[in-house]
Every structure is written in C-alpha cells, then in structure tokens.
C-alpha cells in the first residue's frame, strides 16, 4: 500500500485522538477569541473555551449552519485579518448570498497536502497525468484538485469544466491517466466519446476522482464500464476546505476522512441529537487546522453513515459511506422523505435503464404528484408495446416499493433530459406552496 | 423476411412529423407504417426502401431506433383474404405479435406485414402452405 503521509494516515487511534483534542482546543480558543459570531454563540450557550477538555466536550458547542455563513457575508466568520488571507472561494448559493471562505498560506498548503493524499489513495503518483475537469474559479473543485496534483508532482492539465470534445482530445493527445470531475460529467464525457466513435480502451486513462455531488454505486459501475477506469469517490465542501476532506482507498468500502484535520459526528437532522456509529444522519464537521475560517460543528447537510472498523488498507481514519443525498435536497413528497439519489439507485438497478432521469413535482388539488421521466435507451426499447409497458410498470413498481409513495413514470426520448456539464439538476419542483 | 425500423416516440404528433421529415430529407421513402399508441408513448413502425440507411439517419438525429425482422405476405385483395391466411397461421401455432397493411400496393393483391414470435418457423409454414411471402429486396423496391 502506498500512502502520501503514512504517519498521519495510519496513526494509532489513541495518538490520533490526542492530536485531535489538542487541535480542537486550539480551534475553539481561536474561534472564541477572533470571531465575534462564535463568541456570541458560545456566550449564549454558557460555554467557555476552557470547558472543552475532552473530545466528548465537542457536543457542548453550538452548531454552525450555512445560514450563519450567509448572515456573516462576506468575511464575518474569518478569524484572521485580511492581510493573512491569500485566497478566497465561494460556493454558489442557489438562494440568497453565496458562502464565502478564506484561506491563509498555511490553509492552502494543508489543502494541497490533503488533496495529494487523496490522489495517492486513488492510485496516482508523480508520473500520473491528471486532467482536472472541475470548474476553476470561485468553486473549490478546480483549484483544489490542481494544487493537490501539483503537490504530488504529477503533471496537471488544467482543463476546467465544459468543452467536452476538447476534454476528449486532451485525453487522447496528452495521455491523461487520471480524470478529476463530477461523476455526472464523467458520464457525459463517456457519452460524447461514444458519439464521436472513440473507444476509451485506446486511452491511457486509468482512474477517476469524482465528487462534488452525490452519486450511487450503480453510477460508479456505469462510469467504470463505459470508460474502462476505476472510479474513486472524493468528498469535500468549500465551507470546510474543498475536495480532499475524505477519499476512498483501493478497497472502496467508504471514504477515509482526514481525521487529523477534521472531527466528525453524525446527527439527526431534525432533532440535532448526536447518533451512534453506524446510524444514518447528517454529517457534522469541525475543522482542526483551518486558520482563516475555522468551522465548529458545521452542518454539512450531507446524509451518510460512519464506520470505525479496521480497513485492510491500513489507514486508521474513520470511513464515511457514499453520501446518500443532501438533507436539504431531500424532497418531501406527501410527507415522505425522498432522496433523488434513491431514485437513481432504483433506476440503475433495472438492466438497460440509463441514469438519465428528471423528477417533476406538481401539486394538484393539494396533493403532491411526483413524475419521474426516464429516457428510453436502445437497450430497453422494443417494437412491442407490451414489453415497453411491462418496463414502464416495473420502473413504477420498483420506485414505489423503494420510495413508499406512488410515482408517475413517463418514458421519454433520449437526450430530452438536459445533460449537465457541472452539477446535475434532476429536480423540477413546480409546487406552489 | 424484411427489416422493419421501429422508433420510440414520446406521445406527440410533432415528433412523428419530425421523423418523417428527417427521413424525407435523406431521400428515404416510407413504404408502410403503423403507430402503436398508448396513453404514455408511441412506437412507430416503418418499412422503408433503405432500412439500414434509415436506421443510421434516425439514430444520428437522436431517436431511439431498432431494427426488427418482420415478414411481408402477399394475399388476394378480396373479402376473406386476410382471414384465410390468419387461419392457416393459427393452425400451425404461430404467434403473431402484431400486423399492419402495406400502403398502395399495385397488382390487385394486398400486402400485410407480420411480426411473429418465431420468424424461422413462420417462414417454413408459409412455404409448406404456399403462402406467398415477399423477399426483402423485392419489398424495398415496391
Ligand atoms: Zn482503506
């Protein structure tokens, strides 16, 4: 097994926890001293930095939400003067103001290091040619992956997102061995490659590092079969750092969270109660080394489970399962919680069905109607009505038995569902509430 | 035996117009056509003069297309003509998935396109019973 930083990645748990506690105390102290919003929250909760003496004391501290980042727009949560900030990123807010994050020189350095760690975990080394097809800009994906790949000593192709035919040309001509982008964009690239009549077997591409949106195991299989690569899930979010917070190892039984830098909990998104290991809930992250914008108990909105069991790769860091969905992407349809990713999982479980779908929500006579549009690929098309009707019924039945609500399924022509070059938009909520 | 082109259509007449326009622009002649329509979607079935070309044209235009083996049977265009053929087919336990008629066929005979479960068996039966089926190359030329 190859590691980037074996000492940290394989640290004995008791030593790791000592390191975490020391870093947690420092983070809490700095946040209280330098961020008025944190101080106000802690004062209101009657907590002083000195009250944090064990890792368990973390639970005494108030949560931090995306809303607080908006309320303190743009730099209100920064713990350092702007003269110390060397980089600013922002996450696109679908509603309201974006959340803005800053990085000190050391933050950028830590991030590059963690990203290099992630790339090594996904099998890259200094001989790799890494094509970064995440967007460069305010979004953390592009520059995050870029700095990590440079830190590793690999050759970076800063392709950024979009211009798919050029991406494919770069892969062919520059011999990219690794592709970093969103999983839906990887599928889109595979499709365009197919349309261009290019056989991915002729490429040097070996692996992909895919993240920035939830994706399913079936989607992984699909990407791997279409591009002939190994697909690794990477996790990160700009509020915490960017990509590189967690990464799969070659055993791919979850994503190892860089616990020397992040402290994680799972909570019930409604009651905010901390849940025991193995429970499905919202991931909450506390940063341990961030200087510019320390985050205490940040509610990621990402739904997952954690497991502490030993991993054959030798890394001791806790693993999170693939993100099941966002607690705020969660659709509430007739009172039932529905994750778009669960719909994807069902569809991909039906042979021949492509992961191209669209969820349309309407409200008729105070009743929610959920329509799922599924593209009819050549694999599932039949000249016989009965066979297509059977398929139609099967999709509806499997969706209903998995989601526990009735679903109207509509078969649509291929490519009638818009393809995404970034994050996939799969829900159209037309309900007027 | 003949090749039929089948096209998936979302239930909209605009899409049908689009298919026929795409084929027309490519100089492809539609010889027979049927639409199987449900409340949710439609399947357009076509016999054309150049099925392989039509398949490629439609696929390039973004449609979901398939090629299906069908069999075209020539029968007298008189009352009971089709019934006689159907009787003979059912005697031999050939399952018909669907059938439709050919457009404007000259010569006083009618031409019906059959999709059967077992096309090889159907062909043998037709030969045995002297049912007059039309070979593909002749059919596309009609
Ligand atoms: Zn591992």
Coordinates of C-alpha atoms and ligand atoms in Angstrom, one line a residue:
Chain A
X1 CA 0.0 0.0 0.0
X2 CA 1.3 3.4 -0.9
X3 CA 0.5 6.4 1.3
X4 CA 1.2 10.1 1.0
X5 CA 1.6 10.7 4.7
X6 CA 1.7 7.3 6.3
X7 CA 2.4 8.7 9.8
X8 CA -0.8 10.6 9.8
X9 CA -3.0 8.3 7.7
X10 CA -2.1 5.2 9.8
X11 CA -1.8 6.8 13.2
X12 CA -2.8 4.7 16.2
X13 CA -6.3 5.8 17.3
X14 CA -5.1 6.9 20.8
X15 CA -2.4 9.1 19.4
X16 CA -4.8 10.4 16.8
X17 CA -7.3 11.4 19.4
X18 CA -4.6 13.2 21.5
X19 CA -3.7 15.1 18.4
X20 CA -7.4 15.9 17.7
X21 CA -8.0 17.1 21.2
X22 CA -5.0 19.4 21.2
X23 CA -6.1 20.8 17.8
X24 CA -9.7 21.1 18.8
X25 CA -8.8 23.2 21.9
X26 CA -6.7 25.5 19.8
X27 CA -9.5 25.9 17.2
X28 CA -12.1 26.6 19.9
X29 CA -9.8 29.1 21.6
X30 CA -9.0 30.9 18.4
X31 CA -12.7 31.0 17.2
X32 CA -13.8 32.4 20.6
X33 CA -11.0 35.0 20.6
X34 CA -11.2 36.2 17.0
X35 CA -14.7 35.5 15.6
X36 CA -17.4 37.7 17.3
X37 CA -20.2 35.4 16.0
X38 CA -18.6 32.4 17.6
X39 CA -18.0 34.2 20.9
X40 CA -21.6 35.4 20.9
X41 CA -22.9 31.9 20.3
X42 CA -20.7 30.3 23.0
X43 CA -21.5 33.0 25.5
X44 CA -25.2 32.5 24.8
X45 CA -24.8 28.8 25.4
X46 CA -22.7 29.4 28.6
X47 CA -19.6 27.7 27.2
X48 CA -16.0 29.0 27.6
X49 CA -13.1 27.6 25.6
X50 CA -11.7 26.2 28.9
X51 CA -14.8 23.9 29.2
X52 CA -13.5 21.9 26.2
X53 CA -11.2 19.3 27.8
X54 CA -12.2 16.0 26.0
X55 CA -13.3 15.2 22.5
X56 CA -16.7 14.4 24.0
X57 CA -17.0 18.1 25.1
X58 CA -17.4 19.0 21.5
X59 CA -21.1 18.2 21.9
X60 CA -21.4 21.2 24.3
X61 CA -20.6 23.6 21.4
X62 CA -23.3 25.1 19.2
X63 CA -23.7 24.1 15.6
X64 CA -22.7 26.3 12.6
X65 CA -25.0 26.4 9.6
X66 CA -24.8 27.6 6.1
X67 CA -27.3 30.3 7.1
X68 CA -24.8 31.7 9.5
X69 CA -22.3 32.0 6.7
X70 CA -24.8 34.0 4.7
X71 CA -25.6 36.1 7.7
X72 CA -21.9 36.9 8.1
X73 CA -21.4 37.6 4.4
X74 CA -18.8 38.1 3.2
X75 CA -15.9 37.9 5.7
X76 CA -17.7 37.9 9.1
X77 CA -16.5 34.4 10.2
X78 CA -12.9 35.0 9.3
X79 CA -10.5 34.5 12.3
X80 CA -7.6 36.3 10.7
X81 CA -7.1 39.8 9.3
X82 CA -7.4 40.1 5.5
X83 CA -3.7 40.6 5.2
X84 CA -3.3 36.9 6.2
X85 CA -5.8 35.7 3.6
X86 CA -4.2 34.6 0.4
X87 CA -7.2 33.0 -1.4
X88 CA -11.0 33.4 -1.4
X89 CA -13.5 30.9 -2.7
X90 CA -17.3 31.0 -2.6
X91 CA -19.9 28.4 -3.1
X92 CA -22.7 29.2 -5.4
X93 CA -25.8 29.9 -3.4
X94 CA -28.9 28.7 -5.2
X95 CA -30.8 31.0 -3.0
X96 CA -29.5 34.2 -1.4
X97 CA -25.9 35.1 -0.9
X98 CA -23.1 32.6 -1.5
X99 CA -21.0 31.4 1.4
X100 CA -17.5 32.9 1.3
X101 CA -14.4 31.1 2.6
X102 CA -10.8 32.3 3.0
X103 CA -7.5 30.6 3.2
X104 CA -4.2 31.6 4.8
X105 CA -1.0 30.5 3.2
X106 CA -0.9 27.6 5.6
X107 CA -4.5 26.6 4.8
X108 CA -3.7 26.5 1.1
X109 CA -0.7 24.4 2.0
X110 CA -2.7 21.9 4.2
X111 CA -5.4 21.7 1.5
X112 CA -2.8 20.8 -1.2
X113 CA -1.3 18.2 1.1
X114 CA -4.7 16.6 1.8
X115 CA -5.6 16.6 -1.8
X116 CA -2.3 15.0 -2.7
X117 CA -3.1 12.4 0.0
X118 CA -6.4 11.8 -1.7
X119 CA -4.8 11.4 -5.2
X120 CA -2.3 8.9 -3.9
X121 CA -5.1 7.0 -2.3
X122 CA -6.8 6.8 -5.7
X123 CA -3.6 5.4 -7.2
X124 CA -1.9 8.5 -8.6
X125 CA 1.8 9.3 -8.3
X126 CA 4.3 11.8 -9.7
X127 CA 4.2 10.0 -13.1
X128 CA 0.5 10.5 -13.4
X129 CA -1.1 12.9 -15.9
X130 CA -4.1 14.4 -14.1
X131 CA -6.8 16.1 -16.1
X132 CA -8.7 18.5 -13.9
X133 CA -12.2 19.0 -15.4
X134 CA -13.7 20.6 -12.3
X135 CA -14.5 24.2 -12.9
X136 CA -11.7 26.6 -12.0
X137 CA -12.8 29.7 -10.2
X138 CA -14.7 30.5 -7.1
X139 CA -15.7 26.9 -6.9
X140 CA -13.1 24.9 -4.9
X141 CA -13.1 21.9 -7.2
X142 CA -10.7 23.0 -9.9
X143 CA -8.0 24.8 -7.9
X144 CA -8.3 22.3 -5.1
X145 CA -7.6 19.3 -7.3
X146 CA -5.0 21.3 -9.2
X147 CA -2.9 22.3 -6.2
X148 CA -3.0 18.7 -4.8
X149 CA -1.9 17.2 -8.1
X150 CA 1.0 19.7 -8.3
X151 CA 1.9 19.0 -4.7
X152 CA 2.1 15.3 -5.6
X153 CA 4.4 16.1 -8.5
X154 CA 2.0 14.8 -11.2
X155 CA 1.5 16.6 -14.5
X156 CA -1.6 18.7 -14.3
X157 CA -3.8 19.5 -17.2
X158 CA -6.0 22.4 -16.0
X159 CA -8.8 21.7 -18.5
X160 CA -11.5 23.2 -16.2
X161 CA -15.2 22.2 -16.9
X162 CA -17.0 22.2 -20.2
X163 CA -15.9 21.9 -23.9
X164 CA -16.3 18.2 -23.8
X165 CA -14.8 17.4 -27.2
X166 CA -11.7 19.3 -26.2
X167 CA -11.5 17.3 -23.0
X168 CA -11.5 14.1 -25.0
X169 CA -8.9 15.5 -27.4
X170 CA -6.7 16.3 -24.4
X171 CA -7.1 12.8 -23.0
X172 CA -6.1 11.4 -26.4
X173 CA -3.2 13.7 -27.1
X174 CA -1.7 14.3 -23.6
X175 CA -2.3 10.8 -22.4
X176 CA -4.3 11.7 -19.2
X177 CA -4.1 8.9 -16.7
X178 CA -6.5 10.4 -14.1
X179 CA -9.6 12.4 -14.6
X180 CA -11.0 14.7 -11.8
X181 CA -14.5 16.0 -12.3
X182 CA -18.1 15.5 -11.2
X183 CA -19.4 11.9 -11.8
X184 CA -22.3 13.2 -14.0
X185 CA -19.7 15.0 -16.1
X186 CA -17.7 11.8 -16.4
X187 CA -20.7 10.0 -17.7
X188 CA -21.4 12.9 -20.1
X189 CA -17.8 12.6 -21.4
X190 CA -18.3 8.9 -21.9
X191 CA -21.4 9.6 -23.9
X192 CA -19.8 12.2 -26.1
X193 CA -16.8 9.8 -26.6
X194 CA -19.2 7.2 -27.8
X195 CA -21.0 9.6 -30.1
X196 CA -17.6 10.6 -31.6
X197 CA -16.8 6.9 -32.2
X198 CA -13.8 6.9 -29.8
X199 CA -13.0 3.7 -28.0
X200 CA -11.9 4.5 -24.4
X201 CA -9.8 1.4 -24.5
X202 CA -7.4 3.3 -26.6
X203 CA -6.8 5.9 -23.9
X204 CA -4.3 5.9 -21.1
X205 CA -7.0 6.8 -18.6
X206 CA -6.8 4.6 -15.5
X207 CA -8.8 6.2 -12.8
X208 CA -11.2 9.0 -12.0
X209 CA -11.5 11.1 -8.8
X210 CA -15.2 12.1 -8.8
X211 CA -17.0 14.2 -6.3
X212 CA -18.9 17.5 -5.6
X213 CA -22.3 15.7 -6.0
X214 CA -23.9 12.6 -4.5
X215 CA -23.7 9.5 -6.8
X216 CA -24.6 5.9 -6.5
X217 CA -22.7 2.6 -6.7
X218 CA -24.6 1.8 -9.9
X219 CA -23.4 5.1 -11.4
X220 CA -19.9 4.1 -10.5
X221 CA -20.3 0.7 -12.3
X222 CA -21.7 2.6 -15.3
X223 CA -18.8 5.0 -15.4
X224 CA -16.2 2.2 -14.9
X225 CA -17.8 0.1 -17.7
X226 CA -18.0 3.0 -20.1
X227 CA -14.6 4.5 -19.6
X228 CA -12.7 1.4 -18.5
X229 CA -11.4 3.1 -15.4
X230 CA -11.5 2.7 -11.7
X231 CA -13.8 5.4 -10.2
X232 CA -13.0 6.8 -6.8
X233 CA -15.3 8.9 -4.7
X234 CA -13.8 12.1 -3.2
X235 CA -15.6 14.2 -0.7
X236 CA -15.3 17.8 0.3
X237 CA -17.1 21.1 0.6
X238 CA -15.9 24.6 0.3
X239 CA -17.2 25.6 3.8
X240 CA -14.8 23.0 5.3
X241 CA -12.0 23.2 2.8
X242 CA -12.9 21.9 -0.6
X243 CA -12.2 18.5 -2.2
X244 CA -9.9 16.2 -0.1
X245 CA -11.8 16.1 3.2
X246 CA -12.4 12.4 2.6
X247 CA -11.3 9.9 -0.1
X248 CA -11.8 6.2 -0.9
X249 CA -8.9 3.9 -0.7
X250 CA -8.4 1.0 -3.2
X251 CA -10.7 -1.2 -1.0
X252 CA -13.5 1.3 -1.6
X253 CA -15.6 0.4 1.5
X254 CA -16.2 4.0 2.3
X255 CA -14.2 7.3 2.3
X256 CA -11.5 7.8 4.8
X257 CA -12.0 11.2 6.4
X258 CA -8.7 13.0 7.1
X259 CA -9.3 12.9 10.9
X260 CA -6.0 14.6 11.7
X261 CA -7.7 17.7 10.2
X262 CA -11.4 17.1 10.8
X263 CA -13.5 15.9 13.6
X264 CA -16.8 14.3 12.5
X265 CA -20.1 13.5 14.0
X266 CA -23.4 12.2 12.7
X267 CA -26.6 13.9 13.9
X268 CA -30.3 13.5 13.4
X269 CA -31.1 16.5 11.0
X270 CA -34.3 17.2 12.7
X271 CA -33.6 16.7 16.5
X272 CA -29.9 17.6 16.2
X273 CA -29.2 14.7 18.5
X274 CA -25.8 13.0 18.0
X275 CA -26.3 9.5 16.7
X276 CA -24.2 6.4 17.5
X277 CA -21.7 4.9 15.0
X278 CA -23.4 3.3 12.0
X279 CA -26.5 5.5 12.1
X280 CA -27.7 7.3 9.0
X281 CA -27.7 11.0 9.6
X282 CA -26.3 14.4 8.7
X283 CA -22.5 14.7 8.8
X284 CA -21.2 17.4 11.1
X285 CA -17.6 18.5 10.7
X286 CA -15.3 20.5 12.9
X287 CA -12.1 21.7 11.4
X288 CA -8.9 21.2 13.4
X289 CA -6.3 23.0 11.4
X290 CA -8.1 25.7 9.4
X291 CA -6.7 29.2 10.2
X292 CA -8.7 31.6 8.1
X293 CA -12.1 30.3 8.8
X294 CA -12.3 27.7 11.5
X295 CA -15.6 25.8 11.5
X296 CA -17.1 24.4 14.6
X297 CA -19.7 21.7 14.2
X298 CA -20.6 22.7 10.7
X299 CA -23.8 21.1 9.5
X300 CA -22.9 19.8 6.0
X301 CA -26.5 18.8 5.1
X302 CA -24.9 15.6 3.7
X303 CA -26.6 12.4 4.8
X304 CA -24.2 9.5 5.4
X305 CA -23.1 6.9 8.0
X306 CA -19.7 6.5 9.7
X307 CA -17.8 3.3 10.4
X308 CA -14.8 2.9 12.6
X309 CA -14.0 -0.7 11.7
X310 CA -10.5 -1.6 10.5
X311 CA -9.7 -1.1 6.8
X312 CA -7.4 -3.6 5.1
X313 CA -5.6 -0.6 3.6
X314 CA -4.0 0.1 7.0
X315 CA -5.4 3.6 7.3
X316 CA -6.9 4.2 10.7
X317 CA -9.2 7.1 9.8
X318 CA -12.9 6.7 10.1
X319 CA -14.8 5.9 6.9
X320 CA -18.0 7.6 5.7
X321 CA -20.3 5.9 3.3
X322 CA -21.0 7.5 -0.1
X323 CA -23.3 10.5 0.6
X324 CA -26.9 9.4 0.2
X325 CA -28.2 12.8 -0.5
X326 CA -28.4 16.3 0.9
X327 CA -30.6 16.8 3.8
X328 CA -31.8 19.9 2.0
X329 CA -32.1 18.2 -1.4
X330 CA -34.4 15.8 0.4
X331 CA -37.8 16.2 -1.2
X332 CA -40.8 15.9 1.0
X333 CA -43.5 14.4 -1.2
X334 CA -46.8 13.8 0.6
X335 CA -45.0 13.8 3.9
X336 CA -42.4 11.2 2.8
X337 CA -38.7 11.9 2.6
X338 CA -37.4 11.2 -0.9
X339 CA -33.7 11.5 -1.9
X340 CA -33.1 11.9 -5.7
X341 CA -30.2 9.6 -5.3
X342 CA -32.5 6.8 -4.1
X343 CA -34.4 7.2 -7.4
X344 CA -31.2 6.9 -9.3
X345 CA -30.3 3.8 -7.4
X346 CA -33.6 2.1 -8.3
X347 CA -33.4 3.1 -12.0
X348 CA -29.8 1.9 -12.3
X349 CA -30.9 -1.4 -10.8
X350 CA -33.1 -2.1 -13.8
X351 CA -30.9 -3.5 -16.7
X352 CA -30.6 -1.2 -19.6
X353 CA -32.0 1.9 -17.9
X354 CA -29.7 4.8 -18.1
X355 CA -29.1 7.1 -15.2
X356 CA -30.7 10.0 -17.1
X357 CA -33.8 11.0 -15.2
X358 CA -35.7 14.0 -14.2
X359 CA -38.1 14.4 -11.2
X360 CA -41.0 16.7 -11.7
X361 CA -43.1 17.7 -8.8
X362 CA -46.6 19.2 -9.1
X363 CA -49.3 20.0 -6.7
X364 CA -52.9 19.2 -7.8
X365 CA -55.8 19.7 -5.5
X366 CA -53.5 20.0 -2.5
X367 CA -51.9 16.7 -3.4
X368 CA -48.3 16.2 -4.5
X369 CA -47.7 14.4 -7.7
X370 CA -44.3 13.1 -8.5
X371 CA -43.4 12.3 -12.0
X372 CA -40.1 10.6 -12.9
X373 CA -39.1 10.9 -16.5
X374 CA -36.8 8.1 -17.7
X375 CA -35.0 8.0 -21.0
X376 CA -35.7 5.1 -23.3
X377 CA -32.3 3.8 -24.5
X378 CA -31.8 1.4 -27.3
X379 CA -31.1 -1.3 -24.8
X380 CA -34.6 -1.2 -23.3
X381 CA -36.5 -0.1 -26.4
X382 CA -38.8 -2.7 -28.0
X383 CA -41.0 -2.6 -31.1
X384 CA -43.7 -4.3 -29.0
X385 CA -46.0 -2.2 -26.9
X386 CA -46.4 -4.9 -24.3
X387 CA -42.7 -5.0 -23.5
X388 CA -42.4 -1.3 -23.1
X389 CA -45.5 -1.3 -20.9
X390 CA -44.0 -4.0 -18.8
X391 CA -40.9 -2.0 -18.4
X392 CA -42.9 1.1 -17.6
X393 CA -44.8 -0.8 -14.9
X394 CA -41.7 -2.3 -13.5
X395 CA -40.0 1.1 -13.1
X396 CA -43.1 2.4 -11.4
X397 CA -43.5 -0.6 -9.1
X398 CA -39.8 -0.6 -8.0
X399 CA -39.8 3.2 -7.4
X400 CA -43.0 2.9 -5.4
X401 CA -41.8 0.0 -3.3
X402 CA -38.5 1.8 -2.6
X403 CA -39.8 5.3 -2.0
X404 CA -43.1 4.2 -0.4
X405 CA -45.1 6.8 -2.4
X406 CA -46.9 6.5 -5.7
X407 CA -44.9 7.7 -8.7
X408 CA -46.0 8.6 -12.2
X409 CA -43.4 7.3 -14.6
X410 CA -43.0 8.7 -18.1
X411 CA -40.8 7.2 -20.7
X412 CA -39.1 9.9 -22.8
X413 CA -36.9 10.1 -25.8
X414 CA -33.1 10.1 -25.2
X415 CA -31.5 13.4 -24.6
X416 CA -34.8 15.1 -23.9
X417 CA -33.5 15.4 -20.4
X418 CA -30.9 18.2 -20.3
X419 CA -27.3 17.0 -19.9
X420 CA -25.2 18.7 -17.3
X421 CA -21.6 19.8 -17.6
X422 CA -21.4 20.6 -13.9
X423 CA -23.7 19.6 -11.1
X424 CA -26.7 17.6 -12.3
X425 CA -30.1 19.3 -12.0
X426 CA -32.6 16.5 -11.7
X427 CA -35.5 18.0 -9.9
X428 CA -38.1 20.5 -11.1
X429 CA -40.3 21.4 -8.2
X430 CA -43.3 23.2 -9.7
X431 CA -45.3 23.0 -6.5
X432 CA -46.6 26.3 -5.3
X433 CA -46.8 26.1 -1.6
Chain B
X1 CA -38.2 -11.6 -44.3
X2 CA -37.7 -7.9 -44.2
X3 CA -36.3 -5.3 -41.8
X4 CA -38.6 -3.0 -40.1
X5 CA -37.4 0.2 -38.4
X6 CA -39.0 0.9 -35.1
X7 CA -38.8 4.3 -33.4
X8 CA -39.7 5.3 -29.9
X9 CA -41.9 8.4 -29.7
X10 CA -42.9 10.5 -26.8
X11 CA -46.6 10.9 -27.2
X12 CA -46.6 13.9 -29.5
X13 CA -47.6 14.2 -33.1
X14 CA -44.9 16.8 -33.6
X15 CA -42.4 14.1 -33.1
X16 CA -44.0 12.0 -35.9
X17 CA -43.8 14.9 -38.3
X18 CA -40.1 15.2 -37.3
X19 CA -39.3 11.6 -38.0
X20 CA -40.9 11.7 -41.4
X21 CA -39.2 15.0 -42.2
X22 CA -35.8 13.6 -41.3
X23 CA -36.4 10.6 -43.5
X24 CA -37.8 12.6 -46.3
X25 CA -34.8 15.0 -46.3
X26 CA -32.5 12.0 -46.5
X27 CA -34.4 10.7 -49.6
X28 CA -35.9 7.7 -47.8
X29 CA -39.2 6.5 -49.0
X30 CA -41.7 5.2 -46.5
X31 CA -43.5 2.1 -47.9
X32 CA -45.6 1.0 -44.9
X33 CA -46.1 2.5 -41.5
X34 CA -48.0 1.8 -38.3
X35 CA -48.2 3.6 -35.0
X36 CA -48.8 1.7 -31.8
X37 CA -50.0 4.3 -29.4
X38 CA -50.6 4.1 -25.7
X39 CA -51.6 7.0 -23.4
X40 CA -47.9 7.3 -22.4
X41 CA -45.9 6.8 -25.5
X42 CA -45.9 5.6 -29.1
X43 CA -44.0 3.2 -31.2
X44 CA -43.6 4.0 -34.9
X45 CA -43.0 1.0 -37.2
X46 CA -41.7 1.6 -40.7
X47 CA -40.9 -0.3 -43.8
X48 CA -38.7 1.9 -46.0
X49 CA -36.7 1.5 -49.2
X50 CA -33.4 1.5 -47.4
X51 CA -33.7 0.3 -43.8
X52 CA -30.0 0.4 -42.8
X53 CA -29.6 4.0 -44.0
X54 CA -32.9 5.0 -42.3
X55 CA -31.7 3.4 -39.1
X56 CA -28.5 5.4 -39.2
X57 CA -30.2 8.7 -40.1
X58 CA -32.7 8.4 -37.3
X59 CA -30.1 7.4 -34.7
X60 CA -27.9 10.3 -35.7
X61 CA -31.0 12.6 -35.3
X62 CA -31.2 11.4 -31.7
X63 CA -34.1 8.9 -31.8
X64 CA -34.2 5.6 -30.1
X65 CA -34.4 3.2 -33.0
X66 CA -34.3 -0.5 -33.5
X67 CA -34.3 -2.9 -36.5
X68 CA -36.8 -5.8 -36.3
X69 CA -37.3 -8.8 -38.6
X70 CA -40.8 -9.0 -40.0
X71 CA -42.4 -10.9 -42.8
X72 CA -44.5 -9.5 -45.6
X73 CA -47.2 -11.7 -47.0
X74 CA -49.0 -11.1 -50.3
X75 CA -52.6 -12.1 -50.4
X76 CA -55.6 -11.5 -52.6
X77 CA -57.2 -8.2 -52.0
X78 CA -60.7 -9.7 -51.7
X79 CA -63.1 -10.3 -48.8
X80 CA -61.7 -13.1 -46.6
X81 CA -58.2 -12.9 -48.0
X82 CA -56.6 -12.0 -44.7
X83 CA -58.9 -14.4 -42.7
X84 CA -57.7 -17.3 -44.8
X85 CA -54.1 -16.5 -44.2
X86 CA -54.7 -16.0 -40.4
X87 CA -56.5 -19.3 -40.2
X88 CA -53.6 -21.1 -41.7
X89 CA -51.1 -19.4 -39.5
X90 CA -53.1 -20.2 -36.3
X91 CA -53.4 -23.8 -37.3
X92 CA -49.6 -24.0 -37.1
X93 CA -49.5 -22.3 -33.7
X94 CA -47.5 -19.3 -35.0
X95 CA -47.9 -16.4 -32.5
X96 CA -48.5 -13.0 -34.1
X97 CA -47.2 -10.1 -32.1
X98 CA -48.8 -7.5 -34.5
X99 CA -49.6 -6.9 -38.1
X100 CA -50.3 -4.0 -40.4
X101 CA -51.0 -3.4 -44.1
X102 CA -48.8 -2.1 -46.8
X103 CA -49.7 1.2 -48.5
X104 CA -50.9 1.4 -52.1
X105 CA -49.7 -1.9 -53.4
X106 CA -50.3 -2.4 -57.1
X107 CA -51.3 -5.6 -58.8
X108 CA -54.7 -6.3 -57.3
X109 CA -53.1 -8.1 -54.2
X110 CA -52.8 -6.8 -50.7
X111 CA -49.6 -6.9 -48.7
X112 CA -49.6 -7.4 -44.9
X113 CA -46.6 -7.1 -42.6
X114 CA -46.4 -9.7 -39.8
X115 CA -44.3 -9.6 -36.7
X116 CA -44.3 -13.1 -35.3
X117 CA -42.6 -14.7 -32.4
X118 CA -40.6 -17.3 -34.3
X119 CA -39.9 -16.0 -37.8
X120 CA -38.0 -19.1 -38.9
X121 CA -40.9 -21.3 -38.1
X122 CA -43.3 -18.9 -39.8
X123 CA -41.2 -19.0 -43.0
X124 CA -41.3 -22.8 -43.0
X125 CA -45.0 -22.8 -42.5
X126 CA -45.6 -20.3 -45.3
X127 CA -43.5 -22.3 -47.7
X128 CA -45.4 -25.5 -46.7
X129 CA -48.8 -23.9 -47.1
X130 CA -47.9 -22.0 -50.2
X131 CA -48.5 -18.6 -48.6
X132 CA -46.9 -16.0 -50.8
X133 CA -44.4 -14.0 -48.8
X134 CA -42.2 -11.3 -50.3
X135 CA -38.4 -11.3 -50.1
X136 CA -36.8 -8.2 -48.6
X137 CA -35.1 -6.9 -51.7
X138 CA -38.4 -7.1 -53.6
X139 CA -40.3 -5.4 -50.8
X140 CA -38.0 -2.4 -50.5
X141 CA -38.3 -1.9 -54.3
X142 CA -42.1 -1.8 -54.3
Ligands
LIG1 ZN1 -9.0 1.9 3.5

